[in-house]
Coordinates of C-alpha atoms and ligand atoms in Angstrom, one line a residue:
M1 CA 4.0 -13.3 6.0
K2 CA 7.4 -14.8 8.1
I3 CA 9.9 -12.4 7.5
L4 CA 13.6 -13.1 8.6
L5 CA 15.5 -9.4 9.1
G6 CA 18.7 -9.6 9.0
V7 CA 20.9 -6.4 10.5
T8 CA 24.4 -6.1 9.7
G9 CA 27.2 -3.7 11.3
G10 CA 26.7 0.2 10.3
I11 CA 25.2 3.0 11.4
A12 CA 22.0 2.7 9.3
A13 CA 21.4 -0.1 11.3
Y14 CA 19.0 2.2 13.9
K15 CA 16.6 2.5 10.7
A16 CA 16.4 -1.5 10.6
L17 CA 14.3 -0.5 14.2
E18 CA 11.6 1.5 12.2
L19 CA 11.2 -1.3 9.1
C20 CA 10.9 -3.6 12.1
R21 CA 7.8 -1.8 13.2
L22 CA 6.8 -1.3 9.5
F23 CA 6.6 -5.3 9.1
V24 CA 5.1 -5.9 12.4
K25 CA 2.3 -2.9 12.0
A26 CA 1.5 -5.0 8.7
G27 CA 0.7 -8.0 10.6
H28 CA 4.0 -9.6 9.5
E29 CA 6.0 -11.8 12.0
V30 CA 9.7 -11.1 12.2
Q31 CA 12.7 -12.7 13.3
V32 CA 15.7 -10.7 13.8
V33 CA 18.9 -11.7 12.9
M34 CA 22.3 -9.6 14.4
T35 CA 25.7 -10.0 13.3
Q36 CA 28.1 -9.4 16.2
H37 CA 29.3 -5.9 14.5
A38 CA 25.5 -4.8 14.4
K39 CA 25.0 -5.0 17.8
Q40 CA 28.3 -2.4 18.3
F41 CA 25.6 0.2 16.7
I42 CA 22.0 -0.9 18.3
G43 CA 20.9 -3.3 21.0
P44 CA 19.2 -6.3 20.6
L45 CA 16.5 -5.5 23.3
S46 CA 15.0 -3.2 20.8
F47 CA 14.6 -5.3 17.9
Q48 CA 13.0 -8.0 20.7
A49 CA 10.6 -4.9 22.3
L50 CA 9.2 -4.6 18.6
S51 CA 9.2 -7.8 17.0
G52 CA 8.2 -10.0 20.1
R53 CA 10.8 -12.8 19.8
P54 CA 14.5 -12.8 21.1
V55 CA 16.8 -11.5 18.4
R56 CA 19.0 -14.1 16.9
D57 CA 23.1 -13.6 17.0
A58 CA 24.8 -16.7 17.4
L59 CA 25.6 -20.2 15.4
F60 CA 27.1 -21.9 18.4
N61 CA 24.4 -21.1 21.1
A62 CA 22.8 -24.4 22.5
E63 CA 20.1 -22.3 24.4
Q64 CA 19.3 -20.2 20.8
E65 CA 19.5 -23.7 18.8
A66 CA 17.1 -25.5 21.1
G67 CA 14.3 -23.2 20.1
M68 CA 14.9 -23.2 16.4
G69 CA 17.7 -24.4 14.7
H70 CA 19.2 -22.6 12.0
I71 CA 18.4 -24.6 8.9
E72 CA 14.9 -24.5 10.6
L73 CA 15.1 -20.8 10.9
A74 CA 16.1 -20.6 7.3
R75 CA 13.0 -22.6 6.3
W76 CA 10.8 -20.5 8.6
A77 CA 11.1 -17.5 6.6
D78 CA 9.1 -16.1 3.7
W79 CA 11.4 -13.8 2.9
I80 CA 14.4 -12.0 4.3
V81 CA 15.4 -8.5 4.2
L82 CA 18.8 -7.6 4.5
A83 CA 19.0 -4.2 5.9
P84 CA 21.8 -2.7 6.0
A85 CA 23.4 -5.0 4.0
S86 CA 26.9 -4.3 4.5
A87 CA 30.2 -4.3 2.3
N88 CA 31.6 -7.1 4.2
T89 CA 28.4 -9.2 4.4
L90 CA 27.9 -8.6 0.6
A91 CA 30.9 -10.3 -0.3
K92 CA 30.8 -13.0 1.7
L93 CA 27.3 -13.9 0.7
R94 CA 28.7 -13.5 -3.3
M95 CA 31.6 -15.9 -1.9
G96 CA 29.6 -18.1 -0.1
L97 CA 30.9 -17.9 3.2
A98 CA 29.2 -19.1 6.0
D99 CA 31.2 -17.5 9.3
N100 CA 28.1 -16.4 11.3
L101 CA 24.5 -17.3 11.6
L102 CA 23.3 -14.8 9.2
T103 CA 25.9 -15.7 6.5
T104 CA 24.9 -19.5 7.0
L105 CA 21.0 -18.9 7.3
L106 CA 21.7 -16.9 3.9
L107 CA 23.8 -20.2 2.1
A108 CA 20.9 -22.4 3.7
S109 CA 17.9 -20.6 2.2
D110 CA 16.6 -20.6 -1.1
R111 CA 13.8 -17.9 -0.1
P112 CA 13.2 -14.6 -2.1
C113 CA 15.8 -12.1 -0.5
L114 CA 15.8 -8.3 -0.5
L115 CA 19.4 -6.6 0.1
V116 CA 19.2 -3.2 1.0
P117 CA 23.0 -1.8 1.2
A118 CA 24.4 0.9 3.2
M119 CA 27.8 1.9 3.3
N120 CA 30.3 5.2 2.5
R121 CA 30.2 6.1 -0.8
L122 CA 33.8 4.7 -1.6
M123 CA 33.0 1.5 -0.3
W124 CA 29.5 1.5 -2.2
Q125 CA 31.4 2.6 -5.9
N126 CA 34.5 0.2 -4.8
A127 CA 34.7 -2.2 -8.4
A128 CA 34.3 -5.0 -5.9
T129 CA 31.2 -4.2 -3.9
Q130 CA 29.5 -3.3 -7.8
E131 CA 30.8 -6.6 -9.0
N132 CA 29.7 -8.6 -5.8
V133 CA 26.1 -6.8 -6.0
A134 CA 26.0 -7.6 -9.8
V135 CA 26.2 -11.1 -9.4
L136 CA 24.3 -11.5 -6.4
Q137 CA 21.3 -9.7 -8.5
A138 CA 22.0 -12.3 -11.4
R139 CA 21.5 -15.3 -9.2
G140 CA 18.1 -13.8 -8.4
Y141 CA 18.5 -11.6 -5.1
H142 CA 16.6 -8.1 -5.2
L143 CA 18.3 -5.1 -4.6
L144 CA 17.1 -1.6 -3.6
A145 CA 20.0 0.2 -4.2
P146 CA 21.5 3.0 -1.7
A147 CA 20.0 6.6 -1.9
E148 CA 22.4 9.3 -2.5
G149 CA 22.7 12.2 0.3
V150 CA 25.0 13.3 3.2
Q151 CA 26.1 10.5 4.9
A152 CA 27.0 9.7 8.5
C153 CA 30.7 9.7 7.7
G154 CA 30.2 13.5 6.3
E155 CA 30.7 12.6 2.7
V156 CA 28.2 13.1 0.2
G157 CA 27.0 10.8 -2.6
A158 CA 25.5 7.1 -2.7
G159 CA 25.5 4.8 -0.1
R160 CA 22.7 5.9 2.3
M161 CA 20.2 3.3 3.6
P162 CA 16.6 4.6 2.2
E163 CA 14.3 5.4 4.7
A164 CA 12.2 2.5 6.6
Q165 CA 9.4 3.3 4.6
Q166 CA 10.7 3.0 1.2
I167 CA 12.0 0.0 2.1
F168 CA 8.9 -1.7 3.5
A169 CA 7.1 -0.3 0.2
D170 CA 9.7 -1.4 -2.2
W171 CA 9.9 -5.3 -0.3
Q172 CA 5.7 -5.1 -0.4
A173 CA 5.6 -4.2 -3.9
R174 CA 7.9 -7.0 -4.8
S175 CA 6.6 -9.7 -2.7
T176 CA 2.9 -9.0 -4.0
A177 CA 4.7 -8.9 -7.7
A178 CA 6.2 -12.3 -6.9
A179 CA 3.2 -13.9 -5.0
Y180 CA 0.4 -13.0 -8.2
P181 CA 3.0 -13.4 -11.4
A182 CA -0.2 -13.2 -13.5
L183 CA -1.8 -10.2 -12.0
H184 CA 1.6 -8.4 -11.7
A185 CA 1.9 -9.4 -15.8
F186 CA -1.5 -7.8 -16.4
W187 CA -1.1 -4.5 -14.3
Q188 CA 2.5 -3.4 -15.0
G189 CA 2.6 -0.4 -17.0
R190 CA -1.3 0.2 -16.7
R191 CA -2.5 3.3 -15.9
L192 CA -5.2 3.3 -13.4
L193 CA -7.1 6.6 -11.7
V194 CA -8.9 6.0 -8.4
S195 CA -10.9 8.0 -6.3
A196 CA -11.2 7.8 -2.3
G197 CA -12.3 9.2 0.5
P198 CA -15.4 11.5 1.5
T199 CA -16.0 15.2 -0.2
F200 CA -16.8 17.9 2.2
E201 CA -19.4 20.3 1.2
D202 CA -18.9 23.6 2.7
L203 CA -22.2 25.7 4.6
D204 CA -20.0 28.4 5.5
P205 CA -16.2 28.9 6.9
V206 CA -16.5 26.7 9.4
R207 CA -18.8 24.0 8.7
F208 CA -19.1 21.4 6.1
L209 CA -21.1 18.2 5.3
G210 CA -19.3 15.1 4.8
N211 CA -19.8 11.4 5.5
R212 CA -18.0 8.8 7.5
S213 CA -16.1 7.4 4.5
S214 CA -12.1 7.0 5.9
G215 CA -10.3 6.4 2.1
K216 CA -9.0 3.1 3.4
M217 CA -10.5 1.1 0.4
G218 CA -9.5 3.4 -2.0
F219 CA -6.0 3.6 -0.8
A220 CA -5.5 0.0 -0.5
I221 CA -6.4 -0.4 -4.3
A222 CA -4.0 2.4 -5.3
Q223 CA -1.2 0.9 -3.1
Q224 CA -1.7 -2.8 -4.4
A225 CA -2.0 -1.3 -7.8
Q226 CA 1.3 0.6 -7.4
A227 CA 3.2 -2.4 -6.1
L228 CA 1.6 -4.4 -9.1
G229 CA 3.9 -2.6 -11.3
A230 CA 0.7 -0.3 -12.5
H231 CA 0.9 4.1 -13.2
V232 CA -1.5 5.2 -10.1
T233 CA -3.1 8.7 -10.3
L234 CA -5.1 9.0 -6.6
I235 CA -7.6 11.7 -6.7
A236 CA -8.0 11.5 -2.6
G237 CA -11.1 13.7 -0.7
P238 CA -10.0 14.8 2.9
V239 CA -8.6 12.0 4.4
S240 CA -5.5 11.7 6.9
L241 CA -4.1 8.8 5.4
P242 CA -0.2 8.7 4.2
S243 CA 0.0 8.5 0.5
P244 CA 0.9 5.1 -0.8
Q245 CA 5.1 5.1 -2.4
G246 CA 5.1 5.8 -6.2
V247 CA 1.7 7.2 -6.1
Q248 CA 0.7 10.6 -7.9
R249 CA -2.1 11.8 -5.7
I250 CA -4.3 15.1 -6.3
D251 CA -6.0 16.3 -2.9
V252 CA -9.5 17.5 -3.4
R253 CA -12.4 18.6 -0.7
S254 CA -15.4 19.0 -2.7
A255 CA -17.6 16.8 -5.2
Q256 CA -17.3 19.6 -7.6
Q257 CA -13.5 19.4 -7.6
M258 CA -13.3 15.8 -7.5
L259 CA -15.2 16.1 -10.9
D260 CA -12.7 18.5 -12.1
A261 CA -10.1 16.5 -11.2
V262 CA -11.5 13.0 -12.9
Q263 CA -12.3 14.8 -15.8
H264 CA -8.7 16.2 -16.3
H265 CA -7.1 13.1 -15.7
Y266 CA -9.5 10.2 -17.0
A267 CA -8.5 9.9 -20.5
Q268 CA -5.1 9.3 -19.7
H269 CA -6.0 6.0 -17.8
S270 CA -7.6 2.9 -18.9
V271 CA -9.4 2.0 -16.0
F272 CA -11.6 4.3 -13.2
I273 CA -12.0 3.1 -10.1
S274 CA -14.5 5.3 -8.4
A275 CA -13.7 4.5 -4.5
A276 CA -14.9 7.9 -3.3
A277 CA -18.0 8.3 -1.1
V278 CA -19.0 11.6 -3.1
A279 CA -21.7 13.7 -1.3
D280 CA -24.7 13.2 -3.5
F281 CA -25.5 17.0 -2.5
A282 CA -23.9 20.0 -1.8
V283 CA -25.2 23.4 -0.6
A284 CA -26.7 25.8 -2.9
Q285 CA -25.0 28.6 -2.0
A286 CA -21.8 28.4 0.8
L287 CA -22.0 31.5 2.9
P288 CA -18.7 33.4 3.0
Q289 CA -19.1 34.2 6.8
K290 CA -20.0 31.7 9.6
I291 CA -23.7 31.3 10.3
K292 CA -25.0 32.9 13.4
K293 CA -27.9 31.5 15.2
Q294 CA -31.0 33.7 16.1
A295 CA -32.1 34.3 19.7
G296 CA -34.7 31.9 20.3
Q297 CA -34.1 30.3 16.7
K298 CA -35.6 26.6 16.6
H299 CA -35.1 25.5 12.9
L300 CA -32.7 26.0 10.1
S301 CA -33.1 25.4 6.7
L302 CA -30.5 24.6 4.4
E303 CA -31.3 24.1 0.5
L304 CA -29.1 21.7 -0.9
I305 CA -28.5 20.9 -4.9
A306 CA -27.5 17.4 -6.4
N307 CA -24.2 17.3 -7.3
P308 CA -22.8 16.3 -10.3
D309 CA -22.4 12.1 -10.2
I310 CA -18.8 11.6 -11.5
V311 CA -18.4 7.8 -12.0
A312 CA -21.8 7.8 -14.2
W313 CA -20.3 10.6 -16.3
V314 CA -17.0 8.7 -16.8
A315 CA -19.0 5.9 -17.9
Q316 CA -20.9 7.9 -20.5
Q317 CA -17.9 8.9 -22.5
S318 CA -16.2 7.4 -25.5
P319 CA -14.0 5.9 -25.6
K320 CA -14.2 5.8 -21.5
P321 CA -12.1 3.6 -19.5
F322 CA -13.1 0.4 -18.0
V323 CA -15.3 1.9 -14.8
V324 CA -15.7 0.6 -11.6
G325 CA -17.8 2.1 -9.3
F326 CA -18.7 1.3 -5.1
A327 CA -22.0 0.7 -3.9
A328 CA -22.1 1.4 0.2
E329 CA -25.7 -0.2 1.4
T330 CA -27.0 -0.3 4.9
E331 CA -29.9 -2.7 3.3
Q332 CA -30.7 -4.6 0.2
L333 CA -27.0 -5.1 -0.4
L334 CA -27.3 -7.2 -3.6
P335 CA -30.5 -5.3 -5.4
Y336 CA -29.4 -1.7 -4.7
A337 CA -26.2 -2.8 -6.1
R338 CA -27.2 -4.5 -9.1
A339 CA -29.7 -1.4 -10.2
K340 CA -26.9 1.0 -9.3
R341 CA -24.7 -0.9 -12.1
E342 CA -27.2 -0.9 -14.6
R343 CA -28.1 3.1 -13.7
K344 CA -24.4 4.1 -14.1
N345 CA -23.4 2.0 -16.8
L346 CA -20.6 0.4 -14.8
D347 CA -18.6 -2.2 -16.5
L348 CA -18.3 -3.7 -12.4
I349 CA -19.4 -2.7 -8.9
C350 CA -18.3 -3.7 -5.6
A351 CA -20.9 -4.1 -3.5
N352 CA -20.3 -2.8 0.1
Q353 CA -22.5 -3.7 3.4
V354 CA -21.9 -0.7 5.7
G355 CA -23.2 -0.1 9.1
A356 CA -22.3 -1.0 12.8
G357 CA -18.6 -2.2 12.8
I358 CA -18.4 -3.2 9.2
G359 CA -17.8 -0.9 5.9
F360 CA -16.4 2.8 6.2
E361 CA -13.4 3.0 9.3
G362 CA -12.9 -0.6 9.8
D363 CA -9.8 -2.5 8.4
D364 CA -11.6 -5.3 7.1
N365 CA -14.4 -5.6 4.5
Q366 CA -16.5 -7.9 2.6
L367 CA -17.1 -6.7 -1.3
V368 CA -19.9 -8.6 -4.1
L369 CA -18.3 -8.1 -7.2
I370 CA -20.9 -7.5 -9.7
S371 CA -20.1 -7.3 -13.3
R372 CA -22.6 -7.7 -16.4
E373 CA -22.0 -11.5 -16.3
Q374 CA -21.3 -12.7 -13.2
E375 CA -21.3 -11.9 -9.5
R376 CA -18.3 -13.1 -7.0
T377 CA -18.3 -12.6 -2.8
L378 CA -15.0 -12.0 -1.5
P379 CA -14.2 -13.8 1.7
M380 CA -14.1 -11.4 4.7
S381 CA -10.5 -10.1 5.0
S382 CA -8.1 -7.1 4.9
K383 CA -9.2 -4.1 2.8
H384 CA -5.7 -4.9 1.1
Q385 CA -6.8 -8.1 0.5
Q386 CA -10.3 -6.9 -0.7
A387 CA -8.1 -4.5 -2.9
L388 CA -6.4 -7.5 -4.6
G389 CA -9.7 -9.7 -5.5
V390 CA -11.1 -6.1 -7.1
L391 CA -7.9 -5.6 -8.9
Q392 CA -8.0 -9.4 -10.0
E393 CA -11.2 -9.3 -10.9
I394 CA -10.6 -6.5 -13.5
M395 CA -7.9 -8.5 -15.2
H396 CA -10.6 -11.6 -14.9
L397 CA -13.2 -9.0 -17.0
L398 CA -10.5 -7.8 -19.2
T399 CA -8.8 -11.3 -20.4
Q400 CA -11.6 -13.4 -20.6
Ligands
CTP501 N1 -20.6 8.4 -6.9 C1 -20.1 9.5 -8.2 N2 -20.4 10.6 -7.8 C2 -22.0 10.6 -7.2 C3 -22.1 9.8 -6.0 C4 -21.6 8.9 -6.3 O1 -18.9 9.3 -8.8 N3 -22.0 12.0 -7.1 C5 -20.0 6.8 -7.1 C6 -19.6 6.5 -6.1 O2 -18.1 6.8 -6.1 C7 -19.6 5.1 -5.8 C8 -20.8 4.9 -6.9 O3 -21.3 6.1 -7.6 O4 -18.7 4.3 -7.0 C9 -21.9 5.2 -6.1 O5 -21.9 5.6 -4.8 P1 -23.3 5.8 -3.7 O6 -23.0 6.9 -2.7 O7 -23.5 3.9 -3.1 O8 -24.2 5.8 -4.6 P2 -25.4 6.9 -5.1 O9 -25.2 6.9 -6.4 O10 -25.2 8.0 -4.4 O11 -26.9 6.1 -4.7 P3 -27.5 6.4 -3.3 O12 -27.2 7.5 -2.6 O13 -29.1 6.6 -3.8 O14 -27.0 5.1 -2.3

């Protein structure tokens, strides 16, 4: 997506650097536009280095305008994010003033715009600012209200700009919801339980049996569903991924712990997506001390016992949620996945070819979605895009 990041004058401008980095990291194109006051707080070169584009800051600059004129720039953007939005710029926006490049762009744009105000608490509380913000919201501007806390000026109250990570997640949720209105309407308020990642089965205090699942697919599903307004509980095996904003996360290690967590939570959710790569076997008896090798020892035998099948257990309950499983296969993808769906009594199975360069650790994926009635192959894309495809399929199956 093409994002125009407007930065106005305020101490919070430094947080906009991190926000810019997060947008770029997520694959978006960013054009930064700064006001003259913003440049008092932070140098344009930093934004240029992060976004890979020269910062735009002047309305009457022949050189800048020769590249992309300001009206063209307003049309270029899919989204405008104003962070930090100063009291002064909010007031100008409300009045329709166009006295610098940023306010002119805002006036000349019909694109969705997220305002992230940051200012001293009294400036925020001031009736003028409150009225300006209310009017702008009524006109369709999105608002991420300032956070409470200690301010740079030493006062305590509402006015701090939220951290970049939170702004990014908030924007992502709004842009996803705006791009997929029907999906948003379906998932809004729905309760979704997702399992993700591998399970580790301990042999002794230092060793375990594990698998190569990264957890990325399950986390992407949790994040996208949350962005669409769902209440998401994420049961995560041992992975090093950050929690998606707003998602309730429960960390587990073994298949047994994952089963316990799922059994505890499934009844409060209307959909269960089992994206975890649950170990099929655990060591019969994990040893309390490290296993020592004997001199000259050539073999070690371990007795393994089958783990409970978590998704099959949920699918046997009555009443049960809508149950979605995954089938990670290295060969015979479709026949194995179809058989797995029937054997486990799943409403939907997402078949997933795994092997060199595809599947577990990569960022891209290609799922085949198999239900009782139909099969659909999603085009190869990011795991976040695949996650949307899965959420869309669930909507189709539950509303047809
Ligand atoms: N699954 C589960 N509990 C297990 C094993 C698997 O809940 N003990 C779930 C996975 O989360 C996934 C689906 O079952 O949604 C299929 O997992 P997979 O490992 O592909 O299938 P298995 O049942 O283990 O079959 P196989 O090892 O023969 O491929």
